[in-house]
mmCIF file of C-alpha atoms and ligand atoms in Angstrom:
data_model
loop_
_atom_site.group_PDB
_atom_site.id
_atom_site.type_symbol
_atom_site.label_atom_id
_atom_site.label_comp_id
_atom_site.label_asym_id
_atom_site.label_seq_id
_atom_site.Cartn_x
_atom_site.Cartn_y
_atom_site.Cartn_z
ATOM 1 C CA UNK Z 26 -7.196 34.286 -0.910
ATOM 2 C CA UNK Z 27 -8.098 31.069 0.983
ATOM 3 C CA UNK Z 28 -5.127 28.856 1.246
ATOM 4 C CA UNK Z 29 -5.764 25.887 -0.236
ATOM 5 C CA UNK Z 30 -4.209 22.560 -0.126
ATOM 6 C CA UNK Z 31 -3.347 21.529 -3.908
ATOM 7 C CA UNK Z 32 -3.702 17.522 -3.433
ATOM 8 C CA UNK Z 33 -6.743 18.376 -1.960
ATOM 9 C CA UNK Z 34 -7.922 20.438 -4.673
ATOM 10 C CA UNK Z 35 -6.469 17.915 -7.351
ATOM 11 C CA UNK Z 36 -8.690 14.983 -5.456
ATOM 12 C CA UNK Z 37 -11.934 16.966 -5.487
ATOM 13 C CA UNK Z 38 -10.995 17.866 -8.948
ATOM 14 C CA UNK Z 39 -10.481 13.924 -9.436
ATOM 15 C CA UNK Z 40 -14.244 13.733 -8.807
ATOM 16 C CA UNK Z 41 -15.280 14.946 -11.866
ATOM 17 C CA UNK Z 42 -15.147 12.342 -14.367
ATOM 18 C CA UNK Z 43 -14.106 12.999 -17.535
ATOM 19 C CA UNK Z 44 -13.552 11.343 -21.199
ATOM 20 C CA UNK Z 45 -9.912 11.471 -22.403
ATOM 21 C CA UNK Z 46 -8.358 13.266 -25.249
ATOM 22 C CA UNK Z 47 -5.136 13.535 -27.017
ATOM 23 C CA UNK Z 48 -4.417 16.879 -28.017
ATOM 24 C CA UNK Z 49 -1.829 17.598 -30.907
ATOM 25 C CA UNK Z 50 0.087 19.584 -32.996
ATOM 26 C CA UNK Z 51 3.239 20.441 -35.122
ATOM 27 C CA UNK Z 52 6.187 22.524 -34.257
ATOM 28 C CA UNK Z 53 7.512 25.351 -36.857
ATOM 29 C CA UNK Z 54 10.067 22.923 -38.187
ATOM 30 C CA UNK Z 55 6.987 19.959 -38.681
ATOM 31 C CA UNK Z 56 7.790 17.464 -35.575
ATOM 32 C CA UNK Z 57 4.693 16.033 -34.053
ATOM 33 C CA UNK Z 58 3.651 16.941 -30.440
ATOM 34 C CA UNK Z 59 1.072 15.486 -28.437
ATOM 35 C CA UNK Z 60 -0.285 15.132 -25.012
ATOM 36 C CA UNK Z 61 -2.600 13.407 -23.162
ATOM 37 C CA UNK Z 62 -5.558 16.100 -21.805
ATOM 38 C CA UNK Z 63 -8.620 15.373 -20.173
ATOM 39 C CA UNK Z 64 -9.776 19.184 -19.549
ATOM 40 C CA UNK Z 65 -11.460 19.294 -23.211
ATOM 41 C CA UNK Z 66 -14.660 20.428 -23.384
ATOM 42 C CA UNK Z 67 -16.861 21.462 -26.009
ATOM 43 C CA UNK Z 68 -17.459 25.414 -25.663
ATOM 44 C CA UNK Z 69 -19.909 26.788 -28.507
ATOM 45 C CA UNK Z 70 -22.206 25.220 -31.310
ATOM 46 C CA UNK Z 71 -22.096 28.286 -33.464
ATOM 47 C CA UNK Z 72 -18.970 28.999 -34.115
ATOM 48 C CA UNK Z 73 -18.200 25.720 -33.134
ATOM 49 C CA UNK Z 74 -15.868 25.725 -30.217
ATOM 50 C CA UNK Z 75 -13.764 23.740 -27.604
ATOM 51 C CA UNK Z 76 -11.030 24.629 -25.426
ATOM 52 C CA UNK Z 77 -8.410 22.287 -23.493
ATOM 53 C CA UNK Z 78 -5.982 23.395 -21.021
ATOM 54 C CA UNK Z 79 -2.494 23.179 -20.827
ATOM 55 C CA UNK Z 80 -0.028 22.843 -18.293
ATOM 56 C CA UNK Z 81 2.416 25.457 -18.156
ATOM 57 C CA UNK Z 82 4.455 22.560 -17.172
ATOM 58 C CA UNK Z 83 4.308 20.673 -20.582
ATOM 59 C CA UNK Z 84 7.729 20.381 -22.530
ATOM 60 C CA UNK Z 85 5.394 21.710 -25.673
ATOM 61 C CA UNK Z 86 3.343 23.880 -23.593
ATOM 62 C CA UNK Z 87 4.865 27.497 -25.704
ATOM 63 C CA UNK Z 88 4.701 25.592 -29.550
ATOM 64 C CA UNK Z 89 0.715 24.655 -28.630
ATOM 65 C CA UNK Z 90 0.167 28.237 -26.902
ATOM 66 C CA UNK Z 91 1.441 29.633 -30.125
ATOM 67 C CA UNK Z 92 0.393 26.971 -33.007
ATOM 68 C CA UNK Z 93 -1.936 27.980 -36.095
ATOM 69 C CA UNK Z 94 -3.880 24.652 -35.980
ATOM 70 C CA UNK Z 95 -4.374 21.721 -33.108
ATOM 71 C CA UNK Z 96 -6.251 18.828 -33.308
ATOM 72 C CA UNK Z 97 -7.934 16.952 -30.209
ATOM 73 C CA UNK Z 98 -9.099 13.034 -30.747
ATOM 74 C CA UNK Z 99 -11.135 11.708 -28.186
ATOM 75 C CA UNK Z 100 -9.927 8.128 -27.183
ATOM 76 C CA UNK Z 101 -12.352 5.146 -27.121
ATOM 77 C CA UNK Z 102 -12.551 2.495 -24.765
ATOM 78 C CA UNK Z 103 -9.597 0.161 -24.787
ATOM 79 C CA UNK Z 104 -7.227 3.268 -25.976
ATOM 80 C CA UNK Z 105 -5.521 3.182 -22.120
ATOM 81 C CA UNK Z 106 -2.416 2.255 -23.665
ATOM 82 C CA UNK Z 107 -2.598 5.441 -26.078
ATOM 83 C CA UNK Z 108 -3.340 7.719 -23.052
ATOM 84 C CA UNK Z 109 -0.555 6.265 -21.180
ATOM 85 C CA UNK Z 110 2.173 7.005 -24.179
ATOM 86 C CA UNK Z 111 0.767 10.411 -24.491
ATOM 87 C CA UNK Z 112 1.112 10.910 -20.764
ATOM 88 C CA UNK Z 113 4.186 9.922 -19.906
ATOM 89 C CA UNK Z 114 6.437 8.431 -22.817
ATOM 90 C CA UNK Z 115 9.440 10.498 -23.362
ATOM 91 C CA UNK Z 116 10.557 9.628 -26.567
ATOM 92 C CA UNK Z 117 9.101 9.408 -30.158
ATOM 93 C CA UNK Z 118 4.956 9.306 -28.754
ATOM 94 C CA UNK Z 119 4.120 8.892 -32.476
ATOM 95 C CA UNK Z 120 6.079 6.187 -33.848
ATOM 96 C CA UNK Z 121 4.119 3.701 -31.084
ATOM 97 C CA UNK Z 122 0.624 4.837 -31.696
ATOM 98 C CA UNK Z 123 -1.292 4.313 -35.203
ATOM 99 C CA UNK Z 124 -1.964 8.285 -36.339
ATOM 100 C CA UNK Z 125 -3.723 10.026 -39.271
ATOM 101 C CA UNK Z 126 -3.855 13.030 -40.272
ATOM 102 C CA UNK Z 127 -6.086 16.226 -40.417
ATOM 103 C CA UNK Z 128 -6.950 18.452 -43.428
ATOM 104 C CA UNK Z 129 -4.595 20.951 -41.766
ATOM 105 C CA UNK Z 130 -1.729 18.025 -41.522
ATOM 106 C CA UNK Z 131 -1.758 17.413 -37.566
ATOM 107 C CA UNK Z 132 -1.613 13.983 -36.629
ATOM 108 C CA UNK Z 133 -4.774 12.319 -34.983
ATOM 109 C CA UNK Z 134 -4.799 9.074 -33.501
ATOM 110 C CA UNK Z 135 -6.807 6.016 -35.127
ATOM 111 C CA UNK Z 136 -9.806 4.285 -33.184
ATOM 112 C CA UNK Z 137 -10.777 7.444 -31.789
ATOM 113 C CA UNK Z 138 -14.432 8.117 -31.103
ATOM 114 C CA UNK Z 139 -14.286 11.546 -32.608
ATOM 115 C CA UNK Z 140 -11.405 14.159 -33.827
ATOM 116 C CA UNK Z 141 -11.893 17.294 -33.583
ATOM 117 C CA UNK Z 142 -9.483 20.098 -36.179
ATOM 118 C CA UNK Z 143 -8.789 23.319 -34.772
ATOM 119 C CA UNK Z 144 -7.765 26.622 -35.776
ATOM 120 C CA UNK Z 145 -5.883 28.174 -32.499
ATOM 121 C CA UNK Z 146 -8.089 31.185 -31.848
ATOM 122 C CA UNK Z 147 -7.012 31.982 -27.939
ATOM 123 C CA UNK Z 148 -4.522 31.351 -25.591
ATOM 124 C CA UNK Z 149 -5.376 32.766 -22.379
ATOM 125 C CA UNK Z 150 -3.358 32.887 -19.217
ATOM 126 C CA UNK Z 151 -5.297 31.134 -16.529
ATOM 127 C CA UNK Z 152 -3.000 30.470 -13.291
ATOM 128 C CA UNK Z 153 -0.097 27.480 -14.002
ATOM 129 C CA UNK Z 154 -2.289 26.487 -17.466
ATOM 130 C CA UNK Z 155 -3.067 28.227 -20.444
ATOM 131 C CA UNK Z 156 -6.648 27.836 -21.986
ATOM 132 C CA UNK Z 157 -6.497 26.698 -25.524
ATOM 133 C CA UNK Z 158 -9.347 27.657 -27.320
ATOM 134 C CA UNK Z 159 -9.724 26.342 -31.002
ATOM 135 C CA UNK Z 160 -12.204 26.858 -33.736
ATOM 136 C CA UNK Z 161 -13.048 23.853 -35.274
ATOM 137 C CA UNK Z 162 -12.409 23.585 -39.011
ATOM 138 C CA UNK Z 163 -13.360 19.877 -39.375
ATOM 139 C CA UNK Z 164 -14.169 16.495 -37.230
ATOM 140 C CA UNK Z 165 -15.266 12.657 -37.310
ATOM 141 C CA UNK Z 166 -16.908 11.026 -34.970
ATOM 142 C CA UNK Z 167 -18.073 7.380 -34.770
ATOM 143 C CA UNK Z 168 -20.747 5.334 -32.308
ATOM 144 C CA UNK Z 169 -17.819 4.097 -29.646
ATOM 145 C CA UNK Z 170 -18.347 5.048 -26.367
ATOM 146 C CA UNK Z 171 -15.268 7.200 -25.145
ATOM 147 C CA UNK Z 172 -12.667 6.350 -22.686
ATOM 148 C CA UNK Z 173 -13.779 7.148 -18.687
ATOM 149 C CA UNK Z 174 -11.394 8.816 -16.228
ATOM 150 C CA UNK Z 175 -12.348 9.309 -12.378
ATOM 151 C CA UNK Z 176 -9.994 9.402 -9.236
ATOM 152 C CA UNK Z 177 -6.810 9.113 -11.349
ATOM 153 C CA UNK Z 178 -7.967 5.667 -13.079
ATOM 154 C CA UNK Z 179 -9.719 4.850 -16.271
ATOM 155 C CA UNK Z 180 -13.022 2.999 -16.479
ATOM 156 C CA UNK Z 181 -15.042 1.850 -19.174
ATOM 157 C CA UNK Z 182 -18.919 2.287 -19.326
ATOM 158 C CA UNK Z 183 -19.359 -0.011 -21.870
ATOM 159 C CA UNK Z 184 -17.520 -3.025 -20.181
ATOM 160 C CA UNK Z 185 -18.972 -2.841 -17.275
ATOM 161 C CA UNK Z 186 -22.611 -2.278 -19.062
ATOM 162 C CA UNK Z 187 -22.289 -5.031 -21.131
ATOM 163 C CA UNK Z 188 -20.963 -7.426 -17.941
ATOM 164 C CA UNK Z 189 -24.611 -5.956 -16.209
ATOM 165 C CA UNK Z 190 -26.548 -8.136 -18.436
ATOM 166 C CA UNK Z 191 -26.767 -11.379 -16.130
ATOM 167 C CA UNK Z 192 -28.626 -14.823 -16.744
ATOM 168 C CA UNK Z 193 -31.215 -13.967 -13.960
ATOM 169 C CA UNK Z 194 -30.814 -17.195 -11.940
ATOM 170 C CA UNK Z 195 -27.498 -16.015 -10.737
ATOM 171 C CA UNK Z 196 -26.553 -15.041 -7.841
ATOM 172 C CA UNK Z 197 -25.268 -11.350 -7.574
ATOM 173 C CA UNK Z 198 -22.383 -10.851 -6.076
ATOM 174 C CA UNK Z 199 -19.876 -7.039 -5.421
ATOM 175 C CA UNK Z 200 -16.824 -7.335 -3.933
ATOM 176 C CA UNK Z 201 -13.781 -4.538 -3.351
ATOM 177 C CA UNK Z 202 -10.306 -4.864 -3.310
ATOM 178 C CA UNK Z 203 -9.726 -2.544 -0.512
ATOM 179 C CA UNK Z 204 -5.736 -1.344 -0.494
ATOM 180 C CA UNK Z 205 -4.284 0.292 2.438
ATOM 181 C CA UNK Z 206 -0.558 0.849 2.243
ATOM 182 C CA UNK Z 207 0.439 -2.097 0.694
ATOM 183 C CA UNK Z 208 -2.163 -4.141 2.191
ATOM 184 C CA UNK Z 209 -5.616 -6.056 1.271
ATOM 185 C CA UNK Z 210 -8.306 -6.233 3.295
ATOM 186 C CA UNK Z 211 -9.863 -9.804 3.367
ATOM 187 C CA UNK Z 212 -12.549 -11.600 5.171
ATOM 188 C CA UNK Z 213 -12.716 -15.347 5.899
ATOM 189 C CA UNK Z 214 -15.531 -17.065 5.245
ATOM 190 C CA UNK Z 215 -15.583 -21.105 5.917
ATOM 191 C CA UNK Z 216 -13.942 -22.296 2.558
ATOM 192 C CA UNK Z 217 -11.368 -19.528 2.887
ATOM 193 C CA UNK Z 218 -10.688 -15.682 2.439
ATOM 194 C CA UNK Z 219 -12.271 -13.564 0.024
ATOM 195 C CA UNK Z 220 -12.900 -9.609 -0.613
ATOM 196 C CA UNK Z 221 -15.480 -8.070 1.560
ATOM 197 C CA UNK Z 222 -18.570 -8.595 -0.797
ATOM 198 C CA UNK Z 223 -22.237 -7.776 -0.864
ATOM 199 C CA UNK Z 224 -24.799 -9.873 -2.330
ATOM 200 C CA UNK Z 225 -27.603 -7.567 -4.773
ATOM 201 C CA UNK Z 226 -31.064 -8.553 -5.782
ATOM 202 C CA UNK Z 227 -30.500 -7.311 -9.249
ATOM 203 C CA UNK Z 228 -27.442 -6.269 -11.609
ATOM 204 C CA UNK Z 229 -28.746 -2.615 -11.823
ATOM 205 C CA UNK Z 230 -26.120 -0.009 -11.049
ATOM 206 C CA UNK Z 231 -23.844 -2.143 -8.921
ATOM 207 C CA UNK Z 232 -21.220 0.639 -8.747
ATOM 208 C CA UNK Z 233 -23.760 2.936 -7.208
ATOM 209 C CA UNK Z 234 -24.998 0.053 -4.782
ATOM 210 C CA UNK Z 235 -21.520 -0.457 -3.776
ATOM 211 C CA UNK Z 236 -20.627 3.019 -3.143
ATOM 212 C CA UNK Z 237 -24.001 3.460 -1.266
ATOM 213 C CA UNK Z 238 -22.911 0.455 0.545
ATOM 214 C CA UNK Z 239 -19.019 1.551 1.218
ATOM 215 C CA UNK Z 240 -19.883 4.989 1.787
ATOM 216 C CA UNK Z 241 -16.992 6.800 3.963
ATOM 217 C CA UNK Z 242 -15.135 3.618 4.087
ATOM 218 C CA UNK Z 243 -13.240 3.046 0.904
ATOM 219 C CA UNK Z 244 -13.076 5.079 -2.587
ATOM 220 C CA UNK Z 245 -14.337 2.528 -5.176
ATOM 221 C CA UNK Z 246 -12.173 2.447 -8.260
ATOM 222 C CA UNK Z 247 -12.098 1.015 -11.494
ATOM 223 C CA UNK Z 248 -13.870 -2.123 -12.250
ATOM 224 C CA UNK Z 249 -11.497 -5.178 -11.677
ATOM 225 C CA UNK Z 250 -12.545 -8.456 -12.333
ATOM 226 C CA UNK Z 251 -16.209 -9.015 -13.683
ATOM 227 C CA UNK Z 252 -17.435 -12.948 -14.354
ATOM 228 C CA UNK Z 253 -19.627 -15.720 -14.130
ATOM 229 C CA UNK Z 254 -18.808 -18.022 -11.653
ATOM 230 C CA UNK Z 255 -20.504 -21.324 -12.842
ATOM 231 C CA UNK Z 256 -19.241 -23.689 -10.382
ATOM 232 C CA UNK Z 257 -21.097 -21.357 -7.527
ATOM 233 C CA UNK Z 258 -23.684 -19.931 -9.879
ATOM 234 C CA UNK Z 259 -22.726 -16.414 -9.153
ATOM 235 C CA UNK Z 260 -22.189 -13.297 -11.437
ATOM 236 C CA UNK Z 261 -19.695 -11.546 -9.668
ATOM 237 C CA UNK Z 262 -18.440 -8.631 -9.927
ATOM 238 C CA UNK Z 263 -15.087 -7.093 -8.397
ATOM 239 C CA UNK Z 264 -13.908 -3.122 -7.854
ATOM 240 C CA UNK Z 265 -10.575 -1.650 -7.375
ATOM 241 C CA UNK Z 266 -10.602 0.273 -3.919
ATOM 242 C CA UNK Z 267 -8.845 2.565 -1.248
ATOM 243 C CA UNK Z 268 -9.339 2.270 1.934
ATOM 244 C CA UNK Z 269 -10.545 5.988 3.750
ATOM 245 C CA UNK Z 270 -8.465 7.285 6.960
ATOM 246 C CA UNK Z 271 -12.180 6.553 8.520
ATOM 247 C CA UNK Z 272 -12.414 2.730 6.761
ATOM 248 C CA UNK Z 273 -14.965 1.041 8.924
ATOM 249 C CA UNK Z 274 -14.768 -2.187 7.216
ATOM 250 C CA UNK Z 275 -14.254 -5.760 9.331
ATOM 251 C CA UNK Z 276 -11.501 -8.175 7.926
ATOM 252 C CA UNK Z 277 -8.087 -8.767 7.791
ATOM 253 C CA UNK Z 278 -5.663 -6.384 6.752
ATOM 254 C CA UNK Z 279 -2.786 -8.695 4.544
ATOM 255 C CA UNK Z 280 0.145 -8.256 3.327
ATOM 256 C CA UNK Z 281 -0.489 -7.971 -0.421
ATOM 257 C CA UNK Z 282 2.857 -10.087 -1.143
ATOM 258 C CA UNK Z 283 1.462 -12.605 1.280
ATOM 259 C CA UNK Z 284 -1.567 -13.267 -0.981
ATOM 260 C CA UNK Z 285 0.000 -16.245 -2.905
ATOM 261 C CA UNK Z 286 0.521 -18.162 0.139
ATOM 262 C CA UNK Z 287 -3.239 -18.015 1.035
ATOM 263 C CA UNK Z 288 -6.305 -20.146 0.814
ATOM 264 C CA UNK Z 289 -9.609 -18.482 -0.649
ATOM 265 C CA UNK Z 290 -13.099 -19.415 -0.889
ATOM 266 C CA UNK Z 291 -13.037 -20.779 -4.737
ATOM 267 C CA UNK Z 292 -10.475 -21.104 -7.027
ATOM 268 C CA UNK Z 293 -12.105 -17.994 -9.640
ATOM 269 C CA UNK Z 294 -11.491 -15.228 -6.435
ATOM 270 C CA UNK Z 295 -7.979 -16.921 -5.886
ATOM 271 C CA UNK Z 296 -6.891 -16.275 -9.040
ATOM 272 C CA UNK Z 297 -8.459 -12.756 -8.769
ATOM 273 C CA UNK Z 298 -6.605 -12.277 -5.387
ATOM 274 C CA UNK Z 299 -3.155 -13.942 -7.279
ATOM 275 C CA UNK Z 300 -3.288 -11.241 -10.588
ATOM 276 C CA UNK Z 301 -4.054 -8.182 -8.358
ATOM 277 C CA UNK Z 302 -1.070 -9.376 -6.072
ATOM 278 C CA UNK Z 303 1.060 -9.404 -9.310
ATOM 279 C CA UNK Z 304 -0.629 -6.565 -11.292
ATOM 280 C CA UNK Z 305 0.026 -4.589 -8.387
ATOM 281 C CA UNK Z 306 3.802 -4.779 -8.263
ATOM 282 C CA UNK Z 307 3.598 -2.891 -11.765
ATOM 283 C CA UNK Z 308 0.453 -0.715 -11.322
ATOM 284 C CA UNK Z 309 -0.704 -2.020 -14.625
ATOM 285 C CA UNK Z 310 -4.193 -2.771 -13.835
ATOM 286 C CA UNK Z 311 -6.681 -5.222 -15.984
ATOM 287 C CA UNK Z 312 -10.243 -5.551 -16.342
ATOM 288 C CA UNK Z 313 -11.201 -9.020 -16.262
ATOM 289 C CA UNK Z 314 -14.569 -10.095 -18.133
ATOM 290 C CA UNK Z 315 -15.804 -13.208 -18.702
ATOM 291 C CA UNK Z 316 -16.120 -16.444 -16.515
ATOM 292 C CA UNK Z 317 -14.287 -18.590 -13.996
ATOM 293 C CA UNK Z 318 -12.352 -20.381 -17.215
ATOM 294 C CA UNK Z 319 -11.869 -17.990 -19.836
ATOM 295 C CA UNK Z 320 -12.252 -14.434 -20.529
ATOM 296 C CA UNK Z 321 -10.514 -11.092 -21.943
ATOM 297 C CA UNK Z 322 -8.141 -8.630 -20.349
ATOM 298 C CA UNK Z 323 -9.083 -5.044 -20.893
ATOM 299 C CA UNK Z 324 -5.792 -2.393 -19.362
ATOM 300 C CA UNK Z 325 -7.118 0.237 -16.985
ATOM 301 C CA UNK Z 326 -4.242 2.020 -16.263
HETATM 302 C C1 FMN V 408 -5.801 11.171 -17.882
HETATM 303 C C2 FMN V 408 -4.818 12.308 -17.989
HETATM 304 C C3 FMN V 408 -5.271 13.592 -18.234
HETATM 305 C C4 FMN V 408 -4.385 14.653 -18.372
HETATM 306 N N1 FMN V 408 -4.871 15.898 -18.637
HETATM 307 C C5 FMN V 408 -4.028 16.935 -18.819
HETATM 308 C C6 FMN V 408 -4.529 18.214 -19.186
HETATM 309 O O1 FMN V 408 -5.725 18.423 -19.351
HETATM 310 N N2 FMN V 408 -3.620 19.217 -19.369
HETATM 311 C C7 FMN V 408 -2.285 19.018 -19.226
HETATM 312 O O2 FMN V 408 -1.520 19.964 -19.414
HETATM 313 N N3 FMN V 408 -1.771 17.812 -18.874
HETATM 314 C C8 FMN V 408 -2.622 16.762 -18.690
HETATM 315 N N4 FMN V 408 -2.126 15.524 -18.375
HETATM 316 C C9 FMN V 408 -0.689 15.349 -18.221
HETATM 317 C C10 FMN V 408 0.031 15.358 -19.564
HETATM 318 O O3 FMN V 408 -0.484 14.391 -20.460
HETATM 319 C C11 FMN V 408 1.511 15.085 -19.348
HETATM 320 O O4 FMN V 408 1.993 15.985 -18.393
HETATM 321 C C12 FMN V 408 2.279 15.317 -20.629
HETATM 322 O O5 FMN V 408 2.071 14.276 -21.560
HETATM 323 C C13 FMN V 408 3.755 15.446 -20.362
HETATM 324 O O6 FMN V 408 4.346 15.753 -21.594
HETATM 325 P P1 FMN V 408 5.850 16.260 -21.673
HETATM 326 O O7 FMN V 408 6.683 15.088 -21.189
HETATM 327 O O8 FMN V 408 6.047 16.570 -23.120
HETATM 328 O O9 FMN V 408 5.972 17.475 -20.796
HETATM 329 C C14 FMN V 408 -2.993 14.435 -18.237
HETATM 330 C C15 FMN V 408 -2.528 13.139 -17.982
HETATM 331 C C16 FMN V 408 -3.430 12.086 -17.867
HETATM 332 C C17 FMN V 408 -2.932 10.688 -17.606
#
């Protein structure tokens, strides 16, 4: 067999973006399990069908290769915080998350954009994870668009949809926040630094402009910070990013706990600049829409 390297493997993996699920259950004695599970996917119309692997690694890994019934909801946009507890939390996942229940008595979670009941039908060996393949005895499903997940961040379709729709007289502006080892890259421009931007004719796809116009020099991320900036008449729009071994970008590379101290072009990408420094410490990412004054905070990871 080829060797292969498995951080490799789990980055290309990483490329395939996915929706995000919560898979349950119920051990013999009636305690809820769940997990957090992005390998769902639908497998047959007729019976209906889906499967979702599991790690062998998984404290309930042998009570869902074993259950009678599962359930898998599909989180909406906004449910980060839910994917998060079902991810990592170590204690009582249920008693933090609003939950249902199926006809067959496993919990699913509220606000999700469909839920899916399963008899177990399978469990197949496959490597470190066991495919769990359910027939499904019953689901719901709403309009919501479904929670993103690419490159080991969440992203929201929706958000950054809706923030597409621009008054037309605006300027159009993309920007990254390029990380390298604790650093930012910045450029200066006369009234001080700022993100390395690009200016578009038109909204459009400005994640696919961007990466067209980063290509081999950063991996774009999640959306960061997406506003009108009325004072400058721009509708700008600002992406999480990592910097490549081959980056090829010009600008300075700063200390991201120097950022505070600094002086940037307008006060709306200073305070960008100031939350990412402090966001940072934490890892607890937010998507910023609205304008230079006001706006909401959506989590992204
Ligand atoms: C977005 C995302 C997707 C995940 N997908 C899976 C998956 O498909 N299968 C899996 O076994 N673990 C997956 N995990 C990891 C599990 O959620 C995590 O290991 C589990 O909650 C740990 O539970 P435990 O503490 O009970 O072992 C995923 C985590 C995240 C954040």
């Amino acid at each position: 067999m080829t060797p292969v390297d498995p951080r490799a493997l789990r980055d290309a993996f990483g490329g395939f973006m996915t929706g995000v699920t919560v898979v349950t259950t119920r051990n013999p004695s009636g305690a809820p399990l769940g997990f957090t599970a992005n390998s769902f996917s639908s497998v047959s119309l007729d019976p209906p069908m889906l499967l979702v692997c599991l790690g062998r690694s998984l404290s309930s890994h042998g009570i869902f290769a074993t259950c009678t019934h599962f359930a898998v909801s599909v989180l909406a946009e906004g449910q980060e915080g839910v994917s998060n507890v079902f991810a990592s939390f170590k204690g009582d996942r249920f008693a933090r998350i609003a939950h249902g229940a199926d006809a067959n008595g496993i919990p699913v979670i509220d606000g999700a954009v469909a839920q899916f009941s399963c008899r177990r039908t399978q469990s197949i060996s496959a490597g470190d994870h066991t495919i769990l393949l359910g027939q499904i005895t019953g689901f719901t499903h709403g309009d919501g668009l479904g929670l993103g997940y690419a490159r080991g961040q969440y992203f929201s379709l929706g958000l950054e949809r809706a923030a597409m729709v621009v008054d037309s007289t605006r300027r159009i502006v993309a920007a990254a926040l390029v990380e390298r080892d604790g650093h930012v890259l910045l450029e200066e421009a006369p009234g001080g630094m700022r993100p390395p931007q690009f200016e578009f004719k038109a909204p459009g796809n400005l994640r696919a402009a961007m990466e067209a116009r980063l290509a081999g020099s950063v991996r774009l991320g999640s959306a960061y910070s997406i506003f009108d900036d009325r004072p400058t008449n721009t509708h700008y729009t600002c992406f999480l990013a990592q910097a490549t071994q081959d980056c090829a970008l010009e600008g300075r590379l700063v200390p991201i706990e120097d950022i505070s101290g600094l002086t940037f072009e307008t006060p709306a990408i200073a305070a960008l600049c100031k939350r990412f420094a402090l966001e940072h410490s934490t890892r607890d990412f937010t998507l910023y829409v609205g304008d230079e004054a006001s706006g909401d905070r959506h989590e992204i990871r």
